PDB file of C-alpha atoms in Angstrom:
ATOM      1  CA  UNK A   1       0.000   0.000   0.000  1.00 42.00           C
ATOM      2  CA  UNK A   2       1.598   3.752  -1.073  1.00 44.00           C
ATOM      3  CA  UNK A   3       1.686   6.571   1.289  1.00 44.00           C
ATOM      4  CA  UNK A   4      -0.274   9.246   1.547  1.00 43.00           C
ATOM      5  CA  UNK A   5       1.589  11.914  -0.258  1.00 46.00           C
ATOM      6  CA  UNK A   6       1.036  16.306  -0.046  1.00 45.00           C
ATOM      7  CA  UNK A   7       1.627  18.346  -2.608  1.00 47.00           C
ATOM      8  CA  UNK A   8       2.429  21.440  -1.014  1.00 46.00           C
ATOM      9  CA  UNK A   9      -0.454  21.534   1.415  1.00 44.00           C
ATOM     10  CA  UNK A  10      -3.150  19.469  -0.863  1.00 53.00           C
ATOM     11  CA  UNK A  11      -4.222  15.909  -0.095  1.00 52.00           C
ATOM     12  CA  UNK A  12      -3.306  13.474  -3.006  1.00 56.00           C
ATOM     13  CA  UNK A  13      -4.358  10.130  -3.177  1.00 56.00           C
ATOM     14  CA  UNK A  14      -2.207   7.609  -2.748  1.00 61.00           C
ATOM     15  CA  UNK A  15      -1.379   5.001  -5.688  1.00 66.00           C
ATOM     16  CA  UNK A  16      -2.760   1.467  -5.984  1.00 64.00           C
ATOM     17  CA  UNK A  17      -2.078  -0.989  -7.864  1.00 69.00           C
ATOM     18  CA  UNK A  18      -6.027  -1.815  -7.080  1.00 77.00           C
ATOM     19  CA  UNK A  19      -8.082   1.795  -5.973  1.00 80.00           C
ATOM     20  CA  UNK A  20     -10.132   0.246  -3.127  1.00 85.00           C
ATOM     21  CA  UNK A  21     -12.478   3.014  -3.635  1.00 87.00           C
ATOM     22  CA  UNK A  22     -13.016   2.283  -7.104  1.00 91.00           C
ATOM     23  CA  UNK A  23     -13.695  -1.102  -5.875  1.00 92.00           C
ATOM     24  CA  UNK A  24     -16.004  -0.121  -3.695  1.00 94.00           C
ATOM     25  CA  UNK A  25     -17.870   1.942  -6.147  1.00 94.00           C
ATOM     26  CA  UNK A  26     -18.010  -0.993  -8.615  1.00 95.00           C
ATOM     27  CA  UNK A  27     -19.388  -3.204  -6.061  1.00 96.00           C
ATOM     28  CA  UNK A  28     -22.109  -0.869  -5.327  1.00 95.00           C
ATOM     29  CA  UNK A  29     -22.603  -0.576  -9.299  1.00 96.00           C
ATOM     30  CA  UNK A  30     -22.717  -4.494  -9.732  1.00 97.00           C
ATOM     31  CA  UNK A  31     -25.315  -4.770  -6.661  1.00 97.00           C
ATOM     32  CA  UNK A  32     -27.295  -2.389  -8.580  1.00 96.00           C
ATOM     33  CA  UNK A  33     -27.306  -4.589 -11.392  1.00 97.00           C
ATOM     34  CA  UNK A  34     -28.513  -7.350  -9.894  1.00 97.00           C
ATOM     35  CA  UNK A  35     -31.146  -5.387  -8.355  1.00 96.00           C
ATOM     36  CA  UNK A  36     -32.147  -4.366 -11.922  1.00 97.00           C
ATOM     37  CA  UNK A  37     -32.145  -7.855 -13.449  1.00 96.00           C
ATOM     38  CA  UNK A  38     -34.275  -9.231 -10.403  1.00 96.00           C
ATOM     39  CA  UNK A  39     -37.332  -6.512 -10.825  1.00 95.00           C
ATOM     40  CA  UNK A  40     -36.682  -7.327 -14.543  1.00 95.00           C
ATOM     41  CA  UNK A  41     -37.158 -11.028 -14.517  1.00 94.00           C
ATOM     42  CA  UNK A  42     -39.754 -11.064 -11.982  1.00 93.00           C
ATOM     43  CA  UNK A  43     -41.768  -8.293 -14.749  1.00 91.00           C
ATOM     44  CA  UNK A  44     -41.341 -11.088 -16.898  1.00 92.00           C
ATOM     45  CA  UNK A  45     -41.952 -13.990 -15.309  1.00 92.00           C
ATOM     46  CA  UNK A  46     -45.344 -12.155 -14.000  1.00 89.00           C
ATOM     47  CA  UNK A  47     -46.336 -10.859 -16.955  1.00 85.00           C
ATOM     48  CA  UNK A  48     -46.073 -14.494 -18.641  1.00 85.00           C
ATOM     49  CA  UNK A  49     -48.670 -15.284 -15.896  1.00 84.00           C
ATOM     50  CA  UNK A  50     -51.621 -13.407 -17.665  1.00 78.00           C
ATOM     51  CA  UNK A  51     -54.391 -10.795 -16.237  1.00 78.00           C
ATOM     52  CA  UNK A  52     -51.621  -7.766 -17.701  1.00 78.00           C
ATOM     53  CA  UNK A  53     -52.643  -4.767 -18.396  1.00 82.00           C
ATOM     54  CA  UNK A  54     -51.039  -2.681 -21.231  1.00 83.00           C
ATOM     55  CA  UNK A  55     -50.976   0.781 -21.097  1.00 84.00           C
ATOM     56  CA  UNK A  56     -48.299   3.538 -23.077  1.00 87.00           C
ATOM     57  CA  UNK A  57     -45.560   5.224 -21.188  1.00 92.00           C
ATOM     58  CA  UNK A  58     -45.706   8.609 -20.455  1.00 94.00           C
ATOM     59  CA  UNK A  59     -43.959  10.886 -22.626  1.00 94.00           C
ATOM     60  CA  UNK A  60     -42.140  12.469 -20.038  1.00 96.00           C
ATOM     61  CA  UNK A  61     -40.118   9.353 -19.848  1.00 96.00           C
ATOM     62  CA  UNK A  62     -38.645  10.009 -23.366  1.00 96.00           C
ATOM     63  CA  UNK A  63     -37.699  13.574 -21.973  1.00 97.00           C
ATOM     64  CA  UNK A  64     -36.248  11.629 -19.375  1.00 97.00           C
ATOM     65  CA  UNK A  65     -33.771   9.408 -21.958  1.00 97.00           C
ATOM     66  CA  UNK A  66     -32.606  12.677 -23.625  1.00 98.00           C
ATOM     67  CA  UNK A  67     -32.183  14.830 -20.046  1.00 98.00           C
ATOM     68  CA  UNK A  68     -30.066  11.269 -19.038  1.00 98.00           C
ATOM     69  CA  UNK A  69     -28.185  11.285 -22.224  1.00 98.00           C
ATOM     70  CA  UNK A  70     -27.223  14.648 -22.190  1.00 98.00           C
ATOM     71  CA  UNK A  71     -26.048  14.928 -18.795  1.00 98.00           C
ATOM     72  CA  UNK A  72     -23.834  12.091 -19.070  1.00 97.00           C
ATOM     73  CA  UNK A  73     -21.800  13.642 -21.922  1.00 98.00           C
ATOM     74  CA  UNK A  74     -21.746  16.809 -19.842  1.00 98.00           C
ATOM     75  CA  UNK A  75     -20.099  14.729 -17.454  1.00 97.00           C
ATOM     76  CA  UNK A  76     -17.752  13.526 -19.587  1.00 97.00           C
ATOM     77  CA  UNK A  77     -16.696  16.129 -20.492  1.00 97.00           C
ATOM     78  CA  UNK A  78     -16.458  18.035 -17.265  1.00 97.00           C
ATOM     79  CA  UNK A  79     -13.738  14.864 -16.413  1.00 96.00           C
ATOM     80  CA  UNK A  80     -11.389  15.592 -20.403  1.00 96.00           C
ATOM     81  CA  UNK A  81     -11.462  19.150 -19.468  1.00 96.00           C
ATOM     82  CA  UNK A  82     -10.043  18.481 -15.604  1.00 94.00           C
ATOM     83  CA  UNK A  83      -7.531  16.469 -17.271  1.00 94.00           C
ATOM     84  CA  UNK A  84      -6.499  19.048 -19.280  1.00 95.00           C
ATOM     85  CA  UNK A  85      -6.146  21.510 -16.850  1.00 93.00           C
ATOM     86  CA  UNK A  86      -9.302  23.589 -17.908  1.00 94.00           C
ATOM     87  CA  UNK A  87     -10.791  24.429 -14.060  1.00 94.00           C
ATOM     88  CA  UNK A  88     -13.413  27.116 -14.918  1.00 94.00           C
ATOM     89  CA  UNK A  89     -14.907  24.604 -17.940  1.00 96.00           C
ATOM     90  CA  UNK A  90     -15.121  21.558 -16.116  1.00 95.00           C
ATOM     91  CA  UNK A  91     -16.943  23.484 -13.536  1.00 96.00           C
ATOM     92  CA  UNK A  92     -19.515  24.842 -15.226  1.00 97.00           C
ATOM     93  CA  UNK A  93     -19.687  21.282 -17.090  1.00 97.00           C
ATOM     94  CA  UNK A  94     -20.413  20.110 -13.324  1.00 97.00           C
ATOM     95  CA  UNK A  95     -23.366  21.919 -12.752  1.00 97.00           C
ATOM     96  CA  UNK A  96     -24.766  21.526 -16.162  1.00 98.00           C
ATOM     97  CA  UNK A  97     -25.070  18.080 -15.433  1.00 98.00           C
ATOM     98  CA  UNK A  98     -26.184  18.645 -12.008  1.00 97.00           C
ATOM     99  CA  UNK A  99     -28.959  20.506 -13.289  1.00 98.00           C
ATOM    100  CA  UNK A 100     -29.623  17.631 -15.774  1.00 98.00           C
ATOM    101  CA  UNK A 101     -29.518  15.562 -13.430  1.00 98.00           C
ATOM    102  CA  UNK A 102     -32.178  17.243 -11.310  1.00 98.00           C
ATOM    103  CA  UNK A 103     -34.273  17.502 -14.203  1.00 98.00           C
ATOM    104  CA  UNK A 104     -34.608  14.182 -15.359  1.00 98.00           C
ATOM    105  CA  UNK A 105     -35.872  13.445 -11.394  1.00 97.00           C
ATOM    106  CA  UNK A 106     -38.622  15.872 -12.129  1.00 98.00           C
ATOM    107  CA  UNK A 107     -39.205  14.887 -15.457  1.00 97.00           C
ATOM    108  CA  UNK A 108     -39.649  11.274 -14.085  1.00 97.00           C
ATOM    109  CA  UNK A 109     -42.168  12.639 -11.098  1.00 97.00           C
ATOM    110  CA  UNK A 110     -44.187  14.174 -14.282  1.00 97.00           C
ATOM    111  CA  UNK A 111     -44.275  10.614 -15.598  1.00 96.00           C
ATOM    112  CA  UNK A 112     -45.850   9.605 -12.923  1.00 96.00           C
ATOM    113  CA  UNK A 113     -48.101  12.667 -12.851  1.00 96.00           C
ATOM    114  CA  UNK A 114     -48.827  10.768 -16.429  1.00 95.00           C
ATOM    115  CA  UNK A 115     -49.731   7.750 -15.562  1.00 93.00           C
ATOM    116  CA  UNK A 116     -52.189   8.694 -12.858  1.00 93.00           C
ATOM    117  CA  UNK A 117     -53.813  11.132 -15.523  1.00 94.00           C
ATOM    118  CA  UNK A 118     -54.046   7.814 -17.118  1.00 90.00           C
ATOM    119  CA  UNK A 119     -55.837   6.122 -14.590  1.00 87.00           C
ATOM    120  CA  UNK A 120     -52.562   4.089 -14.076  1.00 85.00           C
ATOM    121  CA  UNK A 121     -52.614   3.956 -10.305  1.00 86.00           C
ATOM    122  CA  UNK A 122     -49.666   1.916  -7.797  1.00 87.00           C
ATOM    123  CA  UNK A 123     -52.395  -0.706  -7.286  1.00 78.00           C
ATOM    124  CA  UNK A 124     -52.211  -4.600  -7.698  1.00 71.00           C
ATOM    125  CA  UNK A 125     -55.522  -4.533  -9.595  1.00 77.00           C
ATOM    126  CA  UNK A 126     -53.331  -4.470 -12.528  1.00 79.00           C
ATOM    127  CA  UNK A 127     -49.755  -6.064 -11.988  1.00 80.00           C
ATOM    128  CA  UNK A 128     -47.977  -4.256 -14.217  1.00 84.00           C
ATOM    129  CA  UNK A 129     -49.010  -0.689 -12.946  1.00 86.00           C
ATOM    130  CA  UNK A 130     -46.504  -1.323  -9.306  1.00 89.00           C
ATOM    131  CA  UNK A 131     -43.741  -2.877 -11.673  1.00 90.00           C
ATOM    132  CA  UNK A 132     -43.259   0.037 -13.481  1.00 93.00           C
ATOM    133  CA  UNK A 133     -43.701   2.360 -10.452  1.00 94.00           C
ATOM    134  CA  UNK A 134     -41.459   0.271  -8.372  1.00 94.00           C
ATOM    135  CA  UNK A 135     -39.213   0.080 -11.286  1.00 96.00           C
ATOM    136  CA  UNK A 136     -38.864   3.432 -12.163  1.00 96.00           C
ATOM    137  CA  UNK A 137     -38.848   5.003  -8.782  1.00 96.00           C
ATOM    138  CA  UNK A 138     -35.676   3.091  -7.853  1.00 97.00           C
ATOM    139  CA  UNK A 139     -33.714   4.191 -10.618  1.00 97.00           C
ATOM    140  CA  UNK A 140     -34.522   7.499  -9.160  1.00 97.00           C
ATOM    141  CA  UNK A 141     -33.188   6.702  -5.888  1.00 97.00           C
ATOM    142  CA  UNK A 142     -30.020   5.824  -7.878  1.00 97.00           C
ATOM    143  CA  UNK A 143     -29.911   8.861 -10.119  1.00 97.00           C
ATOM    144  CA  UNK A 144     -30.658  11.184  -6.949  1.00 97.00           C
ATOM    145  CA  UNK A 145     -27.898   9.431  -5.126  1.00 96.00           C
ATOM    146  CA  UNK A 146     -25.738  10.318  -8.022  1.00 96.00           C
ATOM    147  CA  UNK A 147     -27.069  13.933  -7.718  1.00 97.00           C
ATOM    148  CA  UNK A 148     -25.430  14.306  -4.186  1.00 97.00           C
ATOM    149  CA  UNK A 149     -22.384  12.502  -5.461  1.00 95.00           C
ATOM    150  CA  UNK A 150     -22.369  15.412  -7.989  1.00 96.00           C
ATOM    151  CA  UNK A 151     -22.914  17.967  -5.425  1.00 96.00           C
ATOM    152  CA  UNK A 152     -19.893  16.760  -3.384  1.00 94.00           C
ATOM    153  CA  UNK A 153     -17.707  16.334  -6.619  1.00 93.00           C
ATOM    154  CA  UNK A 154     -18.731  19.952  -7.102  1.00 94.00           C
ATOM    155  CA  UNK A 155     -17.907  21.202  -3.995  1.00 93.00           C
ATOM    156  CA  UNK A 156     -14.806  19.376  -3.697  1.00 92.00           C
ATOM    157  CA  UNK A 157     -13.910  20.807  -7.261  1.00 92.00           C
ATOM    158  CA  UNK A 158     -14.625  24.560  -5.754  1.00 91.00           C
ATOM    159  CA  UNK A 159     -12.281  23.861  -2.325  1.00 90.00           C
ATOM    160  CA  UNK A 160      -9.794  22.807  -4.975  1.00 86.00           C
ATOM    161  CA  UNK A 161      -9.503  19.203  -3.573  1.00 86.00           C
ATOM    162  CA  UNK A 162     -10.227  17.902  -7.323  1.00 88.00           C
ATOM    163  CA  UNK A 163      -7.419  19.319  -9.965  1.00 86.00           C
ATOM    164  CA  UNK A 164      -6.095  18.357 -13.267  1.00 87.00           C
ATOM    165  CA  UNK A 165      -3.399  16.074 -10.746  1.00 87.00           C
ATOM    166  CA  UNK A 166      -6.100  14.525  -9.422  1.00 88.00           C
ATOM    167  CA  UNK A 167      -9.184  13.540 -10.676  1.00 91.00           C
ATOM    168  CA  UNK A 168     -10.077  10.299  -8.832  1.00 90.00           C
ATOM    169  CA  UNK A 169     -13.448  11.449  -7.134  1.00 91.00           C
ATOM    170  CA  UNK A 170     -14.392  12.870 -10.768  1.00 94.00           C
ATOM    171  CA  UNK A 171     -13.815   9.880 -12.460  1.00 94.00           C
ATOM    172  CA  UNK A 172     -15.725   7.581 -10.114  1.00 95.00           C
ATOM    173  CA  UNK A 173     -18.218   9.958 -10.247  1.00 95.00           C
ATOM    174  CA  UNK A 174     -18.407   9.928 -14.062  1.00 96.00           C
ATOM    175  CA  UNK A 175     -18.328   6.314 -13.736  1.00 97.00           C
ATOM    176  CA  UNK A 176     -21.197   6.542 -11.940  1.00 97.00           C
ATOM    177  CA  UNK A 177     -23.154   9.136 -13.558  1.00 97.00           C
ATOM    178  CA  UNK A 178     -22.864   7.009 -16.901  1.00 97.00           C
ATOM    179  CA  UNK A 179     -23.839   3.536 -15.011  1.00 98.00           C
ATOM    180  CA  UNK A 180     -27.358   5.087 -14.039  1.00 97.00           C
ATOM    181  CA  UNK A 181     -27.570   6.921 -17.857  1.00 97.00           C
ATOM    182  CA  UNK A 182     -26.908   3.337 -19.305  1.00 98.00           C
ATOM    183  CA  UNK A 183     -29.195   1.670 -16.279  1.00 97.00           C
ATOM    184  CA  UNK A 184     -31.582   4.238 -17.363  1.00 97.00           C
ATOM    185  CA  UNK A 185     -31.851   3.767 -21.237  1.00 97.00           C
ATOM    186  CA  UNK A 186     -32.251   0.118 -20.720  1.00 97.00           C
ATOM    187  CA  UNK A 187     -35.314   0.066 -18.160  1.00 96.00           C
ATOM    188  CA  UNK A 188     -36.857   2.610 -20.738  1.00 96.00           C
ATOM    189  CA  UNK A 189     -36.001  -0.166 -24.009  1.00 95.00           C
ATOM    190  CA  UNK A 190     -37.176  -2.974 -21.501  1.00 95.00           C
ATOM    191  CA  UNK A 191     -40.386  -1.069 -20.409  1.00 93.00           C
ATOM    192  CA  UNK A 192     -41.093  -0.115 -23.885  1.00 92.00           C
ATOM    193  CA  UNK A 193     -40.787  -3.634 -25.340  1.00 90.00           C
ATOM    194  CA  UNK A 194     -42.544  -5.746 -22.907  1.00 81.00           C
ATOM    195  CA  UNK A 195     -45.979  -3.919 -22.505  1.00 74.00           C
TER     196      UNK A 195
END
C-alpha cells in the first residue's frame, strides 16, 4: 500500500495498484445490477402469468432518456477538461449536469403525474401498474444518489480538492453518472418492449 503523499499543502491520493475506492464503487454498481435484473425477470416472469394490463408510457419518460443522455456527456466532459487543466470549464460542465440531473428526477415525477392522468394507479388490480412504479422510482433513488455525489464532486472541485493532478473522485463519479444513464436507457427499451 503507497503513502499518503502532499503536494504542497493538498491531499493526493495515494497510488494502488487496485483503488479500493473504485472497488467499492463498482461493487455498489454491480449490486445495482442485480437489483435491476431481479425486478426485470420477476416483470417477466409475472407478466407471462396473464391478467396484464397494457398501457403507453408517459412521454415524459422520453424527456427523461434525452435529459439522461445529455447529462452524461456533460459529465464527460467536465472529467477531459479536468484532465487538461481547464478548471473554470469543467466546472460549469459540473453543474450543467447537475442541473440535468435534477431535471430528469422531475421529469420522471411528471411521468408519474402521467400515468395517474391515465388512470394508471400503484395498485395490484393491474400487476404491471406497481412494476413500473417500483421500477422506475428506484432508478430514481439511484440517479438522486448520483445527484449528491455530484454535489460533493462539485464542492470538492470549488475547495480545490479535485485538480487536473487529481481527478479520482471525478472519475468515479463519471463512472457513476454514466452507469445510471446506461441503467436508465435500458429500463426505458425494456419497459417499452414488454408492454
Amino acid at each position: 500500500m503507497a503513502d499518503t503523499q502532499l503536494s504542497g499543502n493538498r491531499f493526493q491520493e495515494p497510488e494502488y495498484l487496485i483503488n479500493p475506492k473504485k472497488t467499492v464503487l463498482w461493487l455498489l454498481i454491480v449490486a445495482s445490477v442485480m437489483l435491476f435484473a431481479g425486478f426485470t425477470s420477476a416483470y417477466i416472469v409475472r407478466r407471462g402469468e396473464g391478467n396484464w394490463e397494457i398501457f403507453a408510457l408517459p412521454s415524459a419518460f422520453i424527456y427523461s432518456t434525452i435529459l439522461i443522455v445529455l447529462s452524461s456527456l456533460s459529465m464527460q466532459f467536465s472529467l477531459i477538461k479536468m484532465k487538461q487543466g481547464n478548471k473554470s470549464t469543467s466546472i460549469t460542465l459540473q453543474v450543467i449536469t447537475l442541473l440535468l440531473g435534477i431535471a430528469f428526477c422531475i421529469s420522471q415525477f411528471n411521468g408519474w403525474q402521467q400515468l395517474r392522468a391515465d388512470n394508471v394507479y400503484f395498485s395490484f388490480t393491474n400487476p404491471s401498474n406497481p412494476f413500473v412504479y417500483v421500477i422506475t422510482g428506484m432508478h430514481v433513488l439511484h440517479a438522486m444518489g448520483g445527484i449528491l455525489f455530484l454535489l460533493i464532486m462539485l464542492f470538492q472541485t470549488l475547495r480545490r480538492i479535485i485538480n487536473s493532478s487529481n481527478t479520482l473522485f471525478l472519475s468515479m463519479c463519471n463512472t457513476y453518472w454514466h452507469f445510471v444513464g446506461i441503467l436508465w436507457i435500458y429500463l426505458y427499451i425494456f419497459l417499452t418492449l414488454y408492454r
